[in-house]
Short mmCIF file of N, CA, C and O in Angstrom, two decimals:
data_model
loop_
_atom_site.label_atom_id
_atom_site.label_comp_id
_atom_site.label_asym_id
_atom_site.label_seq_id
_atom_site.Cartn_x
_atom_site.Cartn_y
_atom_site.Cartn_z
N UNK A 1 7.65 -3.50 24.82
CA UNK A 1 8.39 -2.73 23.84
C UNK A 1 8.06 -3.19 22.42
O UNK A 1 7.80 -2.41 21.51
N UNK A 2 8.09 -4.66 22.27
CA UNK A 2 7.91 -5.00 21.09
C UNK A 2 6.31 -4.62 20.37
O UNK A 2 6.12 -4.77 19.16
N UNK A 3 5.26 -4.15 21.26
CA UNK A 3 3.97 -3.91 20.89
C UNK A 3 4.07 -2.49 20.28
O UNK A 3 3.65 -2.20 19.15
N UNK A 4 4.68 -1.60 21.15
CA UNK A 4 5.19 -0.42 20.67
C UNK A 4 5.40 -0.05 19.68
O UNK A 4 4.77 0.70 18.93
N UNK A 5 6.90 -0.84 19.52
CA UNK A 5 7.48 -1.41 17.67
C UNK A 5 6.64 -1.42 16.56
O UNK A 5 6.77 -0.89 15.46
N UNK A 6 5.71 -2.16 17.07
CA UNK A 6 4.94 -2.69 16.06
C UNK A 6 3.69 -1.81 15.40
O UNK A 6 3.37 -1.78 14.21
N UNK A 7 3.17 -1.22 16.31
CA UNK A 7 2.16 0.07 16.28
C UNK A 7 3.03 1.44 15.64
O UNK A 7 2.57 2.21 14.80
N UNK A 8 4.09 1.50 16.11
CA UNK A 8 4.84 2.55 15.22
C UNK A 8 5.39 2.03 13.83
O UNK A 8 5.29 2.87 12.94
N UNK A 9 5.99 0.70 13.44
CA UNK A 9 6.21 0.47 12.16
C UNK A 9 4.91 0.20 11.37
O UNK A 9 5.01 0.85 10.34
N UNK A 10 3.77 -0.44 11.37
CA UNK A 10 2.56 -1.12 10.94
C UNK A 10 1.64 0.26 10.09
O UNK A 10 0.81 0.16 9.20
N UNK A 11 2.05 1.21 10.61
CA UNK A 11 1.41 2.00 9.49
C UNK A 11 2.49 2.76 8.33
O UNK A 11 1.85 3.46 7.54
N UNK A 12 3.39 2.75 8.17
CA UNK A 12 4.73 2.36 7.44
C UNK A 12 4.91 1.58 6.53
O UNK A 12 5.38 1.91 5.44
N UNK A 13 4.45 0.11 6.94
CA UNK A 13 4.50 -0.94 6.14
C UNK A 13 3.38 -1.14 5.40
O UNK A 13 3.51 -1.76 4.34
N UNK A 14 2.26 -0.71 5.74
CA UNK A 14 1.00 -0.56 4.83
C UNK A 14 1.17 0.67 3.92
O UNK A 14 0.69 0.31 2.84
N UNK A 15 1.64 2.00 3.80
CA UNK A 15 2.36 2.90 3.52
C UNK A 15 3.05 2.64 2.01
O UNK A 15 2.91 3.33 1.00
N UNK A 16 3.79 1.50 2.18
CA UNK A 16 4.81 1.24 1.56
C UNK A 16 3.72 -0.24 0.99
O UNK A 16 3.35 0.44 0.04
N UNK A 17 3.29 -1.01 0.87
CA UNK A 17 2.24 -1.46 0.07
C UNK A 17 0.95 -0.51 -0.67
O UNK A 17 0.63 -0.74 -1.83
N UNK A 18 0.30 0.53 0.12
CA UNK A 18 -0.06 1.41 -0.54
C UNK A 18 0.30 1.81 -1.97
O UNK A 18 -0.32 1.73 -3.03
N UNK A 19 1.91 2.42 -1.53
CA UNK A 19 2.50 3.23 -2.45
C UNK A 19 3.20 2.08 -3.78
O UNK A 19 3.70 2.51 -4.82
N UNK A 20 3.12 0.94 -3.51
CA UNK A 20 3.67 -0.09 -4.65
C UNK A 20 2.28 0.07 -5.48
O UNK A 20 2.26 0.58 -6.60
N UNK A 21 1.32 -0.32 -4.91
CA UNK A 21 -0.37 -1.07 -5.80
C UNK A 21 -0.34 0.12 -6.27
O UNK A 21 -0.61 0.15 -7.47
N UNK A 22 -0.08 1.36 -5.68
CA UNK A 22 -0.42 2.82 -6.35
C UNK A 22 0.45 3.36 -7.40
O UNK A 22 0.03 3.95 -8.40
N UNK A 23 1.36 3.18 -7.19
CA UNK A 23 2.25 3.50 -8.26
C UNK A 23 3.47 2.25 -8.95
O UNK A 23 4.61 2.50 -9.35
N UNK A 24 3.01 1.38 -8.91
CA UNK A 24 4.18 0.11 -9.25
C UNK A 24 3.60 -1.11 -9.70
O UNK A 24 4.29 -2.01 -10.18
N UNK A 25 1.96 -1.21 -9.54
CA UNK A 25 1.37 -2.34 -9.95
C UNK A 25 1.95 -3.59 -11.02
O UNK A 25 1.65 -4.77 -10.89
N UNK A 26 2.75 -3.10 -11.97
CA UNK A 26 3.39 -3.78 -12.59
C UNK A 26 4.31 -4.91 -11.96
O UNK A 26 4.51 -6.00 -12.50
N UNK A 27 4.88 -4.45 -10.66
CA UNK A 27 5.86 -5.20 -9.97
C UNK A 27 5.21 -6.59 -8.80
O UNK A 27 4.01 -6.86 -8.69
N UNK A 28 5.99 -7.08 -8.28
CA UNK A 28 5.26 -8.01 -7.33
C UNK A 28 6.02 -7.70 -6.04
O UNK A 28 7.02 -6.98 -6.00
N UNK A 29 5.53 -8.21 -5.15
CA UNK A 29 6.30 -7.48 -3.22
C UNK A 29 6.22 -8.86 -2.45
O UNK A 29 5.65 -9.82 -2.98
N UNK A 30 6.70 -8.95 -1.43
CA UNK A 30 6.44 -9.73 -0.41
C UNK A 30 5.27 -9.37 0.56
O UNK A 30 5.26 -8.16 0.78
N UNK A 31 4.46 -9.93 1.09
CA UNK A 31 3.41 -9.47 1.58
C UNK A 31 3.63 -9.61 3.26
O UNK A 31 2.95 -10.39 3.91
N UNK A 32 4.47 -8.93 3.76
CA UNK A 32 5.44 -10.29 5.41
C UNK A 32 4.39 -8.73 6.25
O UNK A 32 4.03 -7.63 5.82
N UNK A 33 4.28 -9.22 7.15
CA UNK A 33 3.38 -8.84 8.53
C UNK A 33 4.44 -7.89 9.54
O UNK A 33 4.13 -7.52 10.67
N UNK A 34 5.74 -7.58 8.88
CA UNK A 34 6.58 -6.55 10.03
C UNK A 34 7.89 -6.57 9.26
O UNK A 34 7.88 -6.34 8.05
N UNK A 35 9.03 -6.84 9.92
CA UNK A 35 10.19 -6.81 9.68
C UNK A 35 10.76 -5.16 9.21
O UNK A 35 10.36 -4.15 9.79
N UNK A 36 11.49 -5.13 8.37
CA UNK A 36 12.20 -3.15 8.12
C UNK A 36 12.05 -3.17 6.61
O UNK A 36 11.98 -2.11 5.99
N UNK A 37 12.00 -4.29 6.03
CA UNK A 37 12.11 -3.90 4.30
C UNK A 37 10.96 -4.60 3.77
O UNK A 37 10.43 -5.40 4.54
N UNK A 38 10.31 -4.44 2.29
CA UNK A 38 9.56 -4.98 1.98
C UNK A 38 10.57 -5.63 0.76
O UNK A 38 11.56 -4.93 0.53
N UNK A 39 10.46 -6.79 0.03
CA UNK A 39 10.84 -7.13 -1.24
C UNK A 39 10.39 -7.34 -2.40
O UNK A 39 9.73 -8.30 -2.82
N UNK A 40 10.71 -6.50 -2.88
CA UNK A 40 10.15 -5.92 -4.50
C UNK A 40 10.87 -7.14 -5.86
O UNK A 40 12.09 -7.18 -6.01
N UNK A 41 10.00 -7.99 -6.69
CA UNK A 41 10.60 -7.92 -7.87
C UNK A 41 10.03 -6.69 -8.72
O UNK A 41 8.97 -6.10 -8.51
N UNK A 42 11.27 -6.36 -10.03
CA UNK A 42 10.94 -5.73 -10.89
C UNK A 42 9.91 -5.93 -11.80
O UNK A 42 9.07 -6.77 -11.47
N UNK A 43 9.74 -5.25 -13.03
CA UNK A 43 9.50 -6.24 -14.22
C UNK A 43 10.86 -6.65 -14.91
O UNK A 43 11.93 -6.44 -14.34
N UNK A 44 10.80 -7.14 -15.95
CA UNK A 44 11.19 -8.41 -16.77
C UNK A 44 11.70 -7.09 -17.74
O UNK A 44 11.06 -6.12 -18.16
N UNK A 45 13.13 -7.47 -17.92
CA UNK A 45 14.48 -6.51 -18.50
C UNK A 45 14.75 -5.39 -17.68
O UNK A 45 14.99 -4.32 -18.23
N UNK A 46 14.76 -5.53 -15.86
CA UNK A 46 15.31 -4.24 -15.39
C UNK A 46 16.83 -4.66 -15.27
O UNK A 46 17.31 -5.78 -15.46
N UNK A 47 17.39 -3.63 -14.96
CA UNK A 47 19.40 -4.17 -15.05
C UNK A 47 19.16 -3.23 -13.92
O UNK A 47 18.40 -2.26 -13.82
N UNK A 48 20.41 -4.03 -12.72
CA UNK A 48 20.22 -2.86 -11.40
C UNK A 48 21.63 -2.01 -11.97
O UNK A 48 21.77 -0.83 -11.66
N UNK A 49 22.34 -2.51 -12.57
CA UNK A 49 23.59 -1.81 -13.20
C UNK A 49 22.92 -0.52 -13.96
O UNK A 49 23.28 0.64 -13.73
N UNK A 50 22.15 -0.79 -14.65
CA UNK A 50 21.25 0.71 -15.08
C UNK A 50 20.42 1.19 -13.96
O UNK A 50 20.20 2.39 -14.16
N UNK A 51 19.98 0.87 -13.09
CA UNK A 51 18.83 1.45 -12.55
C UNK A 51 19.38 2.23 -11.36
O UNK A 51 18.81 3.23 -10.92
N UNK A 52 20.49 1.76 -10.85
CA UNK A 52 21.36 2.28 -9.70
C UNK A 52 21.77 3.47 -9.88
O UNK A 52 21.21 4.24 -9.10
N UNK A 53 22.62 4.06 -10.68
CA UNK A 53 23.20 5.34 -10.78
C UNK A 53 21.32 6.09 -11.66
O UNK A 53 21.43 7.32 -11.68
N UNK A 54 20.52 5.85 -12.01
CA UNK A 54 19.57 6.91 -12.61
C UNK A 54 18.73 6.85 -10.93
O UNK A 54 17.86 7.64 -10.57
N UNK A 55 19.09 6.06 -10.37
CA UNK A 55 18.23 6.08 -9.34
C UNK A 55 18.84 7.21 -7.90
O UNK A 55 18.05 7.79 -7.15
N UNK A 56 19.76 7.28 -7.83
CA UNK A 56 21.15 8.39 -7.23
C UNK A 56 20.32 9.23 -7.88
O UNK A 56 19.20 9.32 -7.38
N UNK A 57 20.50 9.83 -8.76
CA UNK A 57 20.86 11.02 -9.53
C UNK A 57 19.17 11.22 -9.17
O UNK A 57 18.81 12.24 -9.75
N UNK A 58 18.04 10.60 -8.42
CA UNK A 58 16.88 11.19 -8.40
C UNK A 58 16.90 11.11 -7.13
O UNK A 58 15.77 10.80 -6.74
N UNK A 59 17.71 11.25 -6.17
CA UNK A 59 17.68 10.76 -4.89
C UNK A 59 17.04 9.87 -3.91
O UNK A 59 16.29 10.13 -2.97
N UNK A 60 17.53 8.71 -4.36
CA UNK A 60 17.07 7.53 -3.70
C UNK A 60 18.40 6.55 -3.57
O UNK A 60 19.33 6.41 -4.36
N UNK A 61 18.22 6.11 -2.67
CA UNK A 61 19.08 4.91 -2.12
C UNK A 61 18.95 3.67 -2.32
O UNK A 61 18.28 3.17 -1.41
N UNK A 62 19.32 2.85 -3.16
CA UNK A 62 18.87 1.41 -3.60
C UNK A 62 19.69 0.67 -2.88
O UNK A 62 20.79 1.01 -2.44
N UNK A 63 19.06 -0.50 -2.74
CA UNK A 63 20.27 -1.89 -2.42
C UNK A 63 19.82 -2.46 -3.71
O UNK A 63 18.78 -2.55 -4.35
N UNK A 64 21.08 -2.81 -3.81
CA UNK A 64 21.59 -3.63 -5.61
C UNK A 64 20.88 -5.16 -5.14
O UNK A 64 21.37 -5.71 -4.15
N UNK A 65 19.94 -5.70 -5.74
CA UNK A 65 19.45 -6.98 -5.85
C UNK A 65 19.95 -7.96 -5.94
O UNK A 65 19.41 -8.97 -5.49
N UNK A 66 21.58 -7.97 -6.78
CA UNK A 66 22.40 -8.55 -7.19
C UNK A 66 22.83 -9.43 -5.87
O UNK A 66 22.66 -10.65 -5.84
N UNK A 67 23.45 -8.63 -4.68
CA UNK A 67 23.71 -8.85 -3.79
C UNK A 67 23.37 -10.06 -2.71
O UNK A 67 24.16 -10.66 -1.98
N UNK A 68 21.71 -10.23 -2.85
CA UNK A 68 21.11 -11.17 -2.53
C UNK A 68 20.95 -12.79 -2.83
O UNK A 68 20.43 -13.73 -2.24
N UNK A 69 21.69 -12.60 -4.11
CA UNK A 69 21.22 -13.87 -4.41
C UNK A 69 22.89 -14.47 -5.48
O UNK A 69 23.49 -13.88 -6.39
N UNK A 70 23.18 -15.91 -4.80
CA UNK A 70 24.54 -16.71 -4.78
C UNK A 70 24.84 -16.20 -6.50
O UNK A 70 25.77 -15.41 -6.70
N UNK A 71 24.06 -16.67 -7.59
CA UNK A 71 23.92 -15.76 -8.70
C UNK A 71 23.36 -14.57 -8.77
O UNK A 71 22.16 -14.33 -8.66
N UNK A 72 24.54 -13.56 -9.01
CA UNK A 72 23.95 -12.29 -8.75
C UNK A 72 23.01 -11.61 -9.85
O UNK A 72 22.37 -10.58 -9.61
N UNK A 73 22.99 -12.29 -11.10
CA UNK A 73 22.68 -11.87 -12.36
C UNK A 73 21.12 -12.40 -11.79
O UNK A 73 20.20 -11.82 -12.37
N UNK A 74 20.70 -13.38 -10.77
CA UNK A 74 18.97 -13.76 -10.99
C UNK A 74 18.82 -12.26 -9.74
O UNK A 74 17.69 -12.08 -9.28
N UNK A 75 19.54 -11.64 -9.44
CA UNK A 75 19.09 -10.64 -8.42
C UNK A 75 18.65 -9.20 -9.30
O UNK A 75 18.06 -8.27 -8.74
N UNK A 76 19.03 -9.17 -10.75
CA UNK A 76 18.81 -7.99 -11.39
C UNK A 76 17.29 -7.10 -11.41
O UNK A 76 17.06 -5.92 -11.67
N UNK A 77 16.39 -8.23 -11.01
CA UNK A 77 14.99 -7.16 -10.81
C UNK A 77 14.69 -6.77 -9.17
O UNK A 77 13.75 -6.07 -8.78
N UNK A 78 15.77 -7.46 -8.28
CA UNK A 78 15.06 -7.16 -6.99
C UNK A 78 15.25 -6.48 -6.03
O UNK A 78 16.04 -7.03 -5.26
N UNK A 79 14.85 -5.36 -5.63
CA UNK A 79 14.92 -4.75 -4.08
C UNK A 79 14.40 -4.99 -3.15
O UNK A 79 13.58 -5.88 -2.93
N UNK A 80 14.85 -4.17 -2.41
CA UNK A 80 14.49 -4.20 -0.84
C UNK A 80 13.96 -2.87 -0.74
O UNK A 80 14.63 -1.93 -1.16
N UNK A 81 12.79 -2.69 -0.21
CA UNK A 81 12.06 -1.33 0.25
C UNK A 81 12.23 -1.04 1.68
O UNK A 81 11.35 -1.52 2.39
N UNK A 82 13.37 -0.22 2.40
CA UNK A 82 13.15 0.08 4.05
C UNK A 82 12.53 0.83 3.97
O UNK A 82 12.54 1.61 3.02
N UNK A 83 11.22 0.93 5.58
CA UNK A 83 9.92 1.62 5.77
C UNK A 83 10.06 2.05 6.79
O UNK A 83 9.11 2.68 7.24
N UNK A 84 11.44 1.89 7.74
CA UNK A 84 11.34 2.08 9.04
C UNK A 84 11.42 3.29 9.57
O UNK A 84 10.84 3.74 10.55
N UNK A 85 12.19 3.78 8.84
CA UNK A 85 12.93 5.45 9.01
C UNK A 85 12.17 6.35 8.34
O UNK A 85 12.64 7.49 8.30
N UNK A 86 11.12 6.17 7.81
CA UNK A 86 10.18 7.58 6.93
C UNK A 86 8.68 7.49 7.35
O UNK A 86 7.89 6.73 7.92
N UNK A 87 8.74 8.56 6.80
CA UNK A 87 7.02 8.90 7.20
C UNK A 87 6.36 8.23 5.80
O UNK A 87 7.02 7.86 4.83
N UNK A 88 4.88 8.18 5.95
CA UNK A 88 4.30 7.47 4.82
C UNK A 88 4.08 8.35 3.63
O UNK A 88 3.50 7.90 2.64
N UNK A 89 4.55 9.64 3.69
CA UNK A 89 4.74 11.00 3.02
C UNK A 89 5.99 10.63 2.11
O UNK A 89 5.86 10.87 0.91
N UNK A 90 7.07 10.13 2.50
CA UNK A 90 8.62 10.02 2.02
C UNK A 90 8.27 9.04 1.25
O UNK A 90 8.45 9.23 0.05
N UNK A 91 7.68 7.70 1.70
CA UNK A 91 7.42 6.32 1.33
C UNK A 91 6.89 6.64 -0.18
O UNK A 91 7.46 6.20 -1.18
N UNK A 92 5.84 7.40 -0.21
CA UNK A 92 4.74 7.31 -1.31
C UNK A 92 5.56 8.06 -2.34
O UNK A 92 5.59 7.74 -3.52
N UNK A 93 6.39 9.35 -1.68
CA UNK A 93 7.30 10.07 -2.76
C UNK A 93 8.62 9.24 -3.47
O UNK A 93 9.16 9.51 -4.54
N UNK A 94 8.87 8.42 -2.78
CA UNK A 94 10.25 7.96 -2.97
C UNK A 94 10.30 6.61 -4.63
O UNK A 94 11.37 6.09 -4.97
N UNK A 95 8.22 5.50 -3.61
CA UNK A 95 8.38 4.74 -4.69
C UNK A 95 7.55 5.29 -6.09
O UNK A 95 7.14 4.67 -7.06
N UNK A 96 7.50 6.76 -5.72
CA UNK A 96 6.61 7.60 -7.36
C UNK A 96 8.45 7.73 -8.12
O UNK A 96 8.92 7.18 -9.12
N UNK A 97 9.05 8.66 -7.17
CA UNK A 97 10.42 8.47 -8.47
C UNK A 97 10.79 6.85 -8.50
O UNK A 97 11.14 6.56 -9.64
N UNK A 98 10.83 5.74 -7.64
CA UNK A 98 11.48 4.62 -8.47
C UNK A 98 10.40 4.18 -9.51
O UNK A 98 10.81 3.56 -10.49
N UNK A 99 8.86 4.49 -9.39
CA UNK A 99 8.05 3.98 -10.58
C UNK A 99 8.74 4.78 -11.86
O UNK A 99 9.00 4.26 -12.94
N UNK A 100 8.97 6.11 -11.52
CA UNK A 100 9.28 6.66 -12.92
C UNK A 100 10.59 6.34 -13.60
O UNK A 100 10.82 6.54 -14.79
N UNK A 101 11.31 5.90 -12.83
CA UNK A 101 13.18 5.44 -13.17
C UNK A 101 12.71 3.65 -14.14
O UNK A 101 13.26 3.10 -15.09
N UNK A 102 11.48 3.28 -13.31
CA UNK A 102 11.44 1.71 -13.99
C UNK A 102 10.58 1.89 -15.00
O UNK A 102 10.29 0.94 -15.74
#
């Protein structure tokens, strides 16, 4: 089962590195071999307090960065990218509107 998994998420997760170098180069990612999210820093002056509601209003779903980390204020540039649930079609559309929101 777990080979399965892996053959169905693995072109997803390249997908979603694709779509960062392609449209986000500015930012930095985690480079991890599987798991459901990738982790994105921003650049340098994003506020997720601003970026959250312009990011709604283009339809996208963020997790607040804040959240992650014991000081929530060092979490202000960072997301989480889930890859698990979309096609590499959604992926590439989704991080073109967060390139344009950042």
């Amino acid at each position: 089962n777990l080979e399965g998994l892996k053959k169905l998420y693995a072109p997803r997760l390249q997908a979603t590195f694709d779509a960062l170098a392609k449209h986000m180069p500015s930012c930095t990612w985690s480079k991890s071999e599987g798991g459901f999210y990738v982790g994105v820093t921003l650049p340098e002056g994003t506020k997720m307090a601003e970026l959250l509601p312009r990011a709604s209003e283009a339809g996208l779903k963020l997790s607040d960065g804040r959240g992650f980390y014991p000081n929530p204020e060092e979490g202000n540039r960072f997301l989480r990218i889930p890859f698990c649930s979309l096609t590499p079609e959604e992926i590439d559309e989704g991080v073109a509107r967060l390139a344009a929101l950042v």
